[in-house]
mmCIF file of C-alpha atoms in Angstrom:
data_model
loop_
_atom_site.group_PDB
_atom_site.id
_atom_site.type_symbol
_atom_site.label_atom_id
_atom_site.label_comp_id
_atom_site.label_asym_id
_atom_site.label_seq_id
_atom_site.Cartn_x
_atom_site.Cartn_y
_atom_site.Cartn_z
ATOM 1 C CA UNK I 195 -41.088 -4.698 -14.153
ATOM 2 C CA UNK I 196 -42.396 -2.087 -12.119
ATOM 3 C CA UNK I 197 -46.266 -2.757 -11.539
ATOM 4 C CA UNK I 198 -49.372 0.342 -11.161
ATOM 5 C CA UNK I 199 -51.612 2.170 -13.285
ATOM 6 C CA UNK I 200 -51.563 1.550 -16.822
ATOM 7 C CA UNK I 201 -49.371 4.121 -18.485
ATOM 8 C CA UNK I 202 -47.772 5.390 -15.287
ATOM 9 C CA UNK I 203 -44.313 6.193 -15.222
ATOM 10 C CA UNK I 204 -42.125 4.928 -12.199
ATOM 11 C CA UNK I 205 -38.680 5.515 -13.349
ATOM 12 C CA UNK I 206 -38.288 8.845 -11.644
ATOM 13 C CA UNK I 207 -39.896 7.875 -8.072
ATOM 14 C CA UNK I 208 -36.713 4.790 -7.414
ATOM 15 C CA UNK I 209 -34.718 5.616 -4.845
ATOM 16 C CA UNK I 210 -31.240 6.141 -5.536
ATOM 17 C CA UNK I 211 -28.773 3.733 -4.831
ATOM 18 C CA UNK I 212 -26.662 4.204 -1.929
ATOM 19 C CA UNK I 213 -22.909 3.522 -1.190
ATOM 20 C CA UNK I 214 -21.698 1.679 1.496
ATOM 21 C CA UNK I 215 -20.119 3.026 4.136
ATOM 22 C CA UNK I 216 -16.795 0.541 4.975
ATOM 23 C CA UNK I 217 -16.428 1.487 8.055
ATOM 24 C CA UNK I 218 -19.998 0.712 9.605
ATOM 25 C CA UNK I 219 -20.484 -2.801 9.965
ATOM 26 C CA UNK I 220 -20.879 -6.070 12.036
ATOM 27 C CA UNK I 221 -19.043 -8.833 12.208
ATOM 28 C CA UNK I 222 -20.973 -12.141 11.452
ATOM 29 C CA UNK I 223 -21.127 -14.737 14.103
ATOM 30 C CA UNK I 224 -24.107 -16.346 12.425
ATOM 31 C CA UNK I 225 -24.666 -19.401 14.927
ATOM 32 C CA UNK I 226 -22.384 -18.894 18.238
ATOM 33 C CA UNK I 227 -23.970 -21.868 19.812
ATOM 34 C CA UNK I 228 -22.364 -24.045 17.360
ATOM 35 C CA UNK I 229 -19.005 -22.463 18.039
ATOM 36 C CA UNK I 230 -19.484 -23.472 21.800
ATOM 37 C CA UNK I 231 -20.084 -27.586 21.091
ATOM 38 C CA UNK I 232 -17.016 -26.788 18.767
ATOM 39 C CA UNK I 233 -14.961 -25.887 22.076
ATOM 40 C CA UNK I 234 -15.825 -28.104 24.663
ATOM 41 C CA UNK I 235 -15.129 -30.370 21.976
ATOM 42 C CA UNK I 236 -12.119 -29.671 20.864
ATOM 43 C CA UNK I 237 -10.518 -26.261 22.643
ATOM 44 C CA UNK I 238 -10.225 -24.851 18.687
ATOM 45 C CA UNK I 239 -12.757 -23.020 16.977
ATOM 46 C CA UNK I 240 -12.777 -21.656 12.980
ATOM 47 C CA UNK I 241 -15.010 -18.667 12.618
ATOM 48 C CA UNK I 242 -14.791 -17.861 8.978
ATOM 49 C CA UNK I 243 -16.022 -15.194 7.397
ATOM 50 C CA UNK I 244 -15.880 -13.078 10.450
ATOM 51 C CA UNK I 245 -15.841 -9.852 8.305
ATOM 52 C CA UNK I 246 -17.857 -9.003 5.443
ATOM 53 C CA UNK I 247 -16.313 -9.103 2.078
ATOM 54 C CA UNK I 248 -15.697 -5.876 1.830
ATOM 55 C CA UNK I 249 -14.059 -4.584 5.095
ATOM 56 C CA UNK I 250 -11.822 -8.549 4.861
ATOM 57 C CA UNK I 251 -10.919 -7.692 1.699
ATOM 58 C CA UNK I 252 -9.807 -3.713 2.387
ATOM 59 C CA UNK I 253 -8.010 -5.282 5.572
ATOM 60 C CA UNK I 254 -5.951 -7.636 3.361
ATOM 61 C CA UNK I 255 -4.878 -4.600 0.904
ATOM 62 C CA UNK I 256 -3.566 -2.438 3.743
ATOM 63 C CA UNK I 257 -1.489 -5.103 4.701
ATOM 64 C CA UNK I 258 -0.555 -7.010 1.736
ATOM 65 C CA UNK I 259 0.628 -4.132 -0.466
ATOM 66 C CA UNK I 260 2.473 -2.381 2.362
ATOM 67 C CA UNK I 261 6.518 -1.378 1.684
ATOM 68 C CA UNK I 262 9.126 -3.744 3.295
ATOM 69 C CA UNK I 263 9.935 -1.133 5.681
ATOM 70 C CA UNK I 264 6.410 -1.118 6.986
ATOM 71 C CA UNK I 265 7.397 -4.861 8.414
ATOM 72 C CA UNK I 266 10.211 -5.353 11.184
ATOM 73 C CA UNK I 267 11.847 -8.749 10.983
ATOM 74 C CA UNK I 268 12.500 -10.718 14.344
ATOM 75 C CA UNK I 269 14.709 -13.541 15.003
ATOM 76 C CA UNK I 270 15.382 -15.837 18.149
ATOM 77 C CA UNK I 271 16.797 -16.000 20.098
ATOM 78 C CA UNK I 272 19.453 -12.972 19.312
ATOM 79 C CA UNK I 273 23.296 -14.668 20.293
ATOM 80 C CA UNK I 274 24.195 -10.673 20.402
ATOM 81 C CA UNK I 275 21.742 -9.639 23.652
ATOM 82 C CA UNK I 276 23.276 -11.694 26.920
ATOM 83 C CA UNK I 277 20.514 -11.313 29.558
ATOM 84 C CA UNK I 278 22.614 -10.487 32.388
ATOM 85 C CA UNK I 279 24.506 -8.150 30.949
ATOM 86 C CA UNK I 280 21.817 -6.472 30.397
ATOM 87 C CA UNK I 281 20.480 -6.769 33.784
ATOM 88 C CA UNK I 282 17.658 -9.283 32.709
ATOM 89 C CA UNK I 283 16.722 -12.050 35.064
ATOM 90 C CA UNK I 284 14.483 -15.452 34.332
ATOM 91 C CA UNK I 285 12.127 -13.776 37.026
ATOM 92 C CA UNK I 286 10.918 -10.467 36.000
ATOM 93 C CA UNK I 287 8.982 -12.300 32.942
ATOM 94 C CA UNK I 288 11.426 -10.341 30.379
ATOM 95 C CA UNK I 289 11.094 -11.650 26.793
ATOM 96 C CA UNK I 290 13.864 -9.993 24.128
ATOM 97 C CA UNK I 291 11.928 -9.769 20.864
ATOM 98 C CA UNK I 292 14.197 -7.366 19.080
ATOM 99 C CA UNK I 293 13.177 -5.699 16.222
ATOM 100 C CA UNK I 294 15.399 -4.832 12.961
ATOM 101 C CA UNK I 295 14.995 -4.061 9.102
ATOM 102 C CA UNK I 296 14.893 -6.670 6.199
ATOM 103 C CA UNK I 297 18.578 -5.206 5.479
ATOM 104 C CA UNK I 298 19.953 -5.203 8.984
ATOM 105 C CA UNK I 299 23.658 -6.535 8.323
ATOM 106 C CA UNK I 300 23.181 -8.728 11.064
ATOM 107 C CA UNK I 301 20.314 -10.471 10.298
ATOM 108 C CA UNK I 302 22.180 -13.661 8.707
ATOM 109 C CA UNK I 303 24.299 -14.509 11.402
ATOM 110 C CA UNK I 304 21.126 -14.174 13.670
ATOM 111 C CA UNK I 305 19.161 -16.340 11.159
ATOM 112 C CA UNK I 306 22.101 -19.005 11.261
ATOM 113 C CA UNK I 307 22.384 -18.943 15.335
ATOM 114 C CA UNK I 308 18.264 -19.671 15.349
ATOM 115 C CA UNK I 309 18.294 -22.273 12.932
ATOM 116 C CA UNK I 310 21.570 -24.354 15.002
ATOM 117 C CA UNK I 311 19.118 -23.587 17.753
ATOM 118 C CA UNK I 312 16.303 -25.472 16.014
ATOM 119 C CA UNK I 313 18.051 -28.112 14.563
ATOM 120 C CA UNK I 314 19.068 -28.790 18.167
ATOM 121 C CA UNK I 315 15.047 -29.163 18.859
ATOM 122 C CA UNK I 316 15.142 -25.403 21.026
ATOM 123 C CA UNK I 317 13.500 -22.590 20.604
ATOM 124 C CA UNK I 318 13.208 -19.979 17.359
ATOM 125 C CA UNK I 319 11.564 -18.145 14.868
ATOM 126 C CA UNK I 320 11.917 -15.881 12.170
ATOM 127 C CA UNK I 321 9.051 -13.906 10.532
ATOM 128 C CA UNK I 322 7.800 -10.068 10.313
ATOM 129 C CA UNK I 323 5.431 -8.269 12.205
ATOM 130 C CA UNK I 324 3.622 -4.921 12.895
ATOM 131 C CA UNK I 325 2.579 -3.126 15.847
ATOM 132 C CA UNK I 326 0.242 -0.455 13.617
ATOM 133 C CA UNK I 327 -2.906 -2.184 13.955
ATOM 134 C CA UNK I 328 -5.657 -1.199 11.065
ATOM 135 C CA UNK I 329 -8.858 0.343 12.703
ATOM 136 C CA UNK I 330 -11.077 -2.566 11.411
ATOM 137 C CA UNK I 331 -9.200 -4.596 14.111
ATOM 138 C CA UNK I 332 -10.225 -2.453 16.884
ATOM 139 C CA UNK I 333 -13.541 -5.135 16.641
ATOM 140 C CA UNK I 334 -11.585 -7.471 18.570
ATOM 141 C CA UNK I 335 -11.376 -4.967 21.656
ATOM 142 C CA UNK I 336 -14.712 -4.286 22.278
ATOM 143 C CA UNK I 337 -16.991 -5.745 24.610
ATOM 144 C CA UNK I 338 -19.467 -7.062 22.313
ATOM 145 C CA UNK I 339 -16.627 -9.312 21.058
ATOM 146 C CA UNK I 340 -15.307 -10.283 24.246
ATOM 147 C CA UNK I 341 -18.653 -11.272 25.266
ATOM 148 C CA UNK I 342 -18.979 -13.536 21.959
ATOM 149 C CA UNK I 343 -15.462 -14.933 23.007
ATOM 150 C CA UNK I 344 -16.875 -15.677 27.114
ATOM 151 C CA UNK I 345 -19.957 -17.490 25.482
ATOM 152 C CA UNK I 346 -18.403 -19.304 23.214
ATOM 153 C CA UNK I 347 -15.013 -20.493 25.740
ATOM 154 C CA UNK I 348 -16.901 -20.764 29.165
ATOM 155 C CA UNK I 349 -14.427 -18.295 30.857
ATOM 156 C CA UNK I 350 -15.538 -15.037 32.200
ATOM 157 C CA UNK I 351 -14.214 -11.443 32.680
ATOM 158 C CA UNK I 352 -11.861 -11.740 29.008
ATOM 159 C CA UNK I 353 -9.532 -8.907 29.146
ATOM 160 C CA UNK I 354 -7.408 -7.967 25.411
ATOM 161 C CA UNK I 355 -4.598 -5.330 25.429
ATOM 162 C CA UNK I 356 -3.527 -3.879 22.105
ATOM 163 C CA UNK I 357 -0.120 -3.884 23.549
ATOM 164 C CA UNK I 358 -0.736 -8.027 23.582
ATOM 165 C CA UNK I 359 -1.930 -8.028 19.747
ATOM 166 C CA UNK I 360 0.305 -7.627 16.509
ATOM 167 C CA UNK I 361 0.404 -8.395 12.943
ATOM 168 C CA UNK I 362 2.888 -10.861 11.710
ATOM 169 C CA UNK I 363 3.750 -11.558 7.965
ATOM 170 C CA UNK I 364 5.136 -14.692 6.879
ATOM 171 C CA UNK I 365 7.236 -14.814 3.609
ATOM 172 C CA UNK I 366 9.421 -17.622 2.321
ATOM 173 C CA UNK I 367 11.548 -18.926 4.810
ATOM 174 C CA UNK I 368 9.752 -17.651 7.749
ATOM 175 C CA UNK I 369 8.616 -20.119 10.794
ATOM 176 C CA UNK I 370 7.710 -19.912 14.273
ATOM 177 C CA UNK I 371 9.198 -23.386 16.259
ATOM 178 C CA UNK I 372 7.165 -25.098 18.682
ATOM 179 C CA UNK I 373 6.471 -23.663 21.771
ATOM 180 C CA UNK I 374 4.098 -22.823 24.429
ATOM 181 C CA UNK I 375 1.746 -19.385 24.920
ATOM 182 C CA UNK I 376 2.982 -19.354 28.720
ATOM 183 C CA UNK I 377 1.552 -16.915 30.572
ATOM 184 C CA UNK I 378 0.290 -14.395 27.920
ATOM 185 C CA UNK I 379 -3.022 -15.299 28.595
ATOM 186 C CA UNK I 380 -6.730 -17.999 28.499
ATOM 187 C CA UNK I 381 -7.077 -18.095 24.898
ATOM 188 C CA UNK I 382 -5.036 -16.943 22.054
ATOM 189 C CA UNK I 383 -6.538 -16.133 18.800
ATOM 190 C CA UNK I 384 -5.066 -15.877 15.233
ATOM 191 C CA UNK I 385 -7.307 -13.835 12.497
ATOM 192 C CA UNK I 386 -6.247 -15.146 8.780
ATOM 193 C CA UNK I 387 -5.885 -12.189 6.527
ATOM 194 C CA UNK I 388 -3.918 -14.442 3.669
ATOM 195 C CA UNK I 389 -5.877 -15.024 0.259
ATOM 196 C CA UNK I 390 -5.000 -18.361 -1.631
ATOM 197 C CA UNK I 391 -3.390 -19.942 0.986
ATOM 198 C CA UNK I 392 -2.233 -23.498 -0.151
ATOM 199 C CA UNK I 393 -1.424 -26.345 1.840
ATOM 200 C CA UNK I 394 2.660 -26.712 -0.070
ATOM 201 C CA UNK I 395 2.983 -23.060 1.027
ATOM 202 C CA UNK I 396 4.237 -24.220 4.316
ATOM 203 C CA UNK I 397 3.168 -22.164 6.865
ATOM 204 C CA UNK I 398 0.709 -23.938 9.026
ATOM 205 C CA UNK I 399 -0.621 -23.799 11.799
ATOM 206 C CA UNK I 400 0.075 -26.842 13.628
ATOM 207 C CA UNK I 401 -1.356 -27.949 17.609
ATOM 208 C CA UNK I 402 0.380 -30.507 19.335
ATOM 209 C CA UNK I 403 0.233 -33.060 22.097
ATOM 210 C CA UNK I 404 2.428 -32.979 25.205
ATOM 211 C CA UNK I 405 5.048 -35.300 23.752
ATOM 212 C CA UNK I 406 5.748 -32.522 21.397
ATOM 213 C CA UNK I 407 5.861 -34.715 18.550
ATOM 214 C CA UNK I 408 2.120 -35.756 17.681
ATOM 215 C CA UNK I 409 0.597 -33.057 15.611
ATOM 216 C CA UNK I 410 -3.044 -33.248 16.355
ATOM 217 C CA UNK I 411 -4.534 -30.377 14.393
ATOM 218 C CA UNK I 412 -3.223 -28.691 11.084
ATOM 219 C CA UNK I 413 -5.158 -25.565 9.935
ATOM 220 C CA UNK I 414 -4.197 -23.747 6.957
ATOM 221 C CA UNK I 415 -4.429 -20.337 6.741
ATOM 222 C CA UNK I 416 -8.159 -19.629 5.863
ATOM 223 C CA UNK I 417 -8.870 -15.792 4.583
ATOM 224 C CA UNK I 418 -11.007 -14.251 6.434
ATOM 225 C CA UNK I 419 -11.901 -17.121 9.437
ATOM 226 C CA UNK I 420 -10.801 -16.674 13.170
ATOM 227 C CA UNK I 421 -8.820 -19.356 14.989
ATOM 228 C CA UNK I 422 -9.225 -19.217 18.889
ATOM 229 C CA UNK I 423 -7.449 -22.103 21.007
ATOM 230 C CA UNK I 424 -6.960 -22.433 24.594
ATOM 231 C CA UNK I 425 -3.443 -21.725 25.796
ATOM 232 C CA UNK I 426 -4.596 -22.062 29.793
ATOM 233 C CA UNK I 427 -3.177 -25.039 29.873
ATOM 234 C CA UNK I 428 0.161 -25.120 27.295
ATOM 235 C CA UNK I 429 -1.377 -26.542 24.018
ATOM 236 C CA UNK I 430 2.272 -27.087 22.314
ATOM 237 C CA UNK I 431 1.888 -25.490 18.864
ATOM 238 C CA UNK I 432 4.040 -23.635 16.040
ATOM 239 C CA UNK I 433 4.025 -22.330 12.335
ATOM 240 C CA UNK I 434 5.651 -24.563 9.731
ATOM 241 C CA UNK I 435 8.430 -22.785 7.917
ATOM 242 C CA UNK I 436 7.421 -21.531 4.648
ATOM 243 C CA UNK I 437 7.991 -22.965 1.254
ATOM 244 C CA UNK I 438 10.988 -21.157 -0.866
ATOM 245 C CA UNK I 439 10.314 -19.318 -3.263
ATOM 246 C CA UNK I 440 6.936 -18.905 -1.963
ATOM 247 C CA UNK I 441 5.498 -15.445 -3.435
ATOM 248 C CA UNK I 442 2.196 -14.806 -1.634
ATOM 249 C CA UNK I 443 2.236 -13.917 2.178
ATOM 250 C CA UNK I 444 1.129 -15.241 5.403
ATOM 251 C CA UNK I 445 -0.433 -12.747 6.624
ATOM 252 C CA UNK I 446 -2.279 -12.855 10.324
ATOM 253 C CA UNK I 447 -3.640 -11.108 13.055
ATOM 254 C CA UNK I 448 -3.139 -12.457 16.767
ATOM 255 C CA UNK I 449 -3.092 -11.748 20.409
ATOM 256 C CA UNK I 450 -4.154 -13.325 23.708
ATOM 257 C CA UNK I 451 -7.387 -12.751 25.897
ATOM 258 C CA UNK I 452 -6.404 -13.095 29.169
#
């Protein structure tokens, strides 16, 4: 109840309620300092609930509801590119990561080749991603974030390229095999973007040890939280394949500071 002179009349004198504007806001990084014991402990931090509701929740819309052909599916390795004939040599750092529709024609004997190529413990994956990078995730660009990121890590002078970031989307069947982050960069980071995210739904995010059997950390996809980890060294690691029939998406932003 609004409180003054007896008989006074404060309905008119409110102020009137104002919208918010989605596109003005801060992240929240309530307690950074705890994020830094986290990472000399451990060399993997969860941030979660980097964004506010709001702005996580209009990020997961643009992505989850987009067409197939927003998505380009890629699968490796590709038996139909031969490195050499292509001029391609294991010392100019050249990576194929080829890029086709969900109803390339080719895309099942690729998917076959990978998976004798996994089966065989090598090498391969098979998921979607995106280049076109919502605005919201320009955050992770600016300096005020890479200056979070030196605090929290202990290495200086971060440097992100959007040409290093993409959006992936996992669906049923999809998987990333175990690998290393080679030379992309210090730390790589993975921004969770799925909403009920369960643990049968495959798709996890698993760290290993350098016998590249021991799984040491498995995080599943949390909406809205920020995984960093330290790839200076290796840190073995892939994405579980995801469950069939699986009808809810894995949906994730990452890249690599270097």
């Amino acid at each position: 109840m609004l409180k003054g002179r007896i008989g006074e009349d404060f309905t008119n004198k409110q102020p009137e309620p104002t919208e918010q504007d989605p596109n003005n806001f801060e992240i929240n990084v309530p307690n950074p300092a705890k994020y830094k014991i986290d990472w000399e402990t451990h060399k993997v931090v969860n941030i979660k609930n980097l964004f506010p509701e709001l702005q996580a929740n209009i990020l997961w819309d643009y992505y989850f509801n987009q067409s197939s052909d927003f998505w380009n599916t890629i699968v490796h390795p590709d038996p139909y590119f031969n490195y050499a004939d292509n001029g391609v040599t294991g010392d100019d750092g050249y990576f194929h990561i080829p890029y086709f529709k969900e109803d390339d024609p080719t895309i099942p004997s690729k998917l076959n080749h990978a998976h004798e190529v996994r089966n065989k413990n090598g090498f391969s994956y098979y998921y979607k991603r995106t280049d076109i990078l919502h605005s919201y995730l320009n955050i992770f660009f600016s300096p005020k974030f890479r200056q979070l990121l030196e605090y929290i890590t202990g290495h200086q002078n971060l440097e992100v390229e959007p040409a290093n970031t993409f959006v992936s989307c996992y669906e049923s069947g999809h998987y990333n095999g175990h690998h290393t982050d080679g030379m992309n960069g210090r730390i790589a980071f993975v921004f969770h973007m799925s909403k009920d995210w369960e643990v049968w739904d495959g798709g996890l995010f698993m760290s290993m040890d350098w016998d590249w059997k021991t799984v040491n950390k498995v995080i599943v996809p949390p909406f809205n939280t920020l995984t960093i980890f330290d790839v200076s060294n290796g840190r073995p690691h892939f994405v579980s394949e995801v469950a069939q029939n699986c009808d809810n998406k894995r949906i994730s932003f990452t890249g690599w500071y270097q």
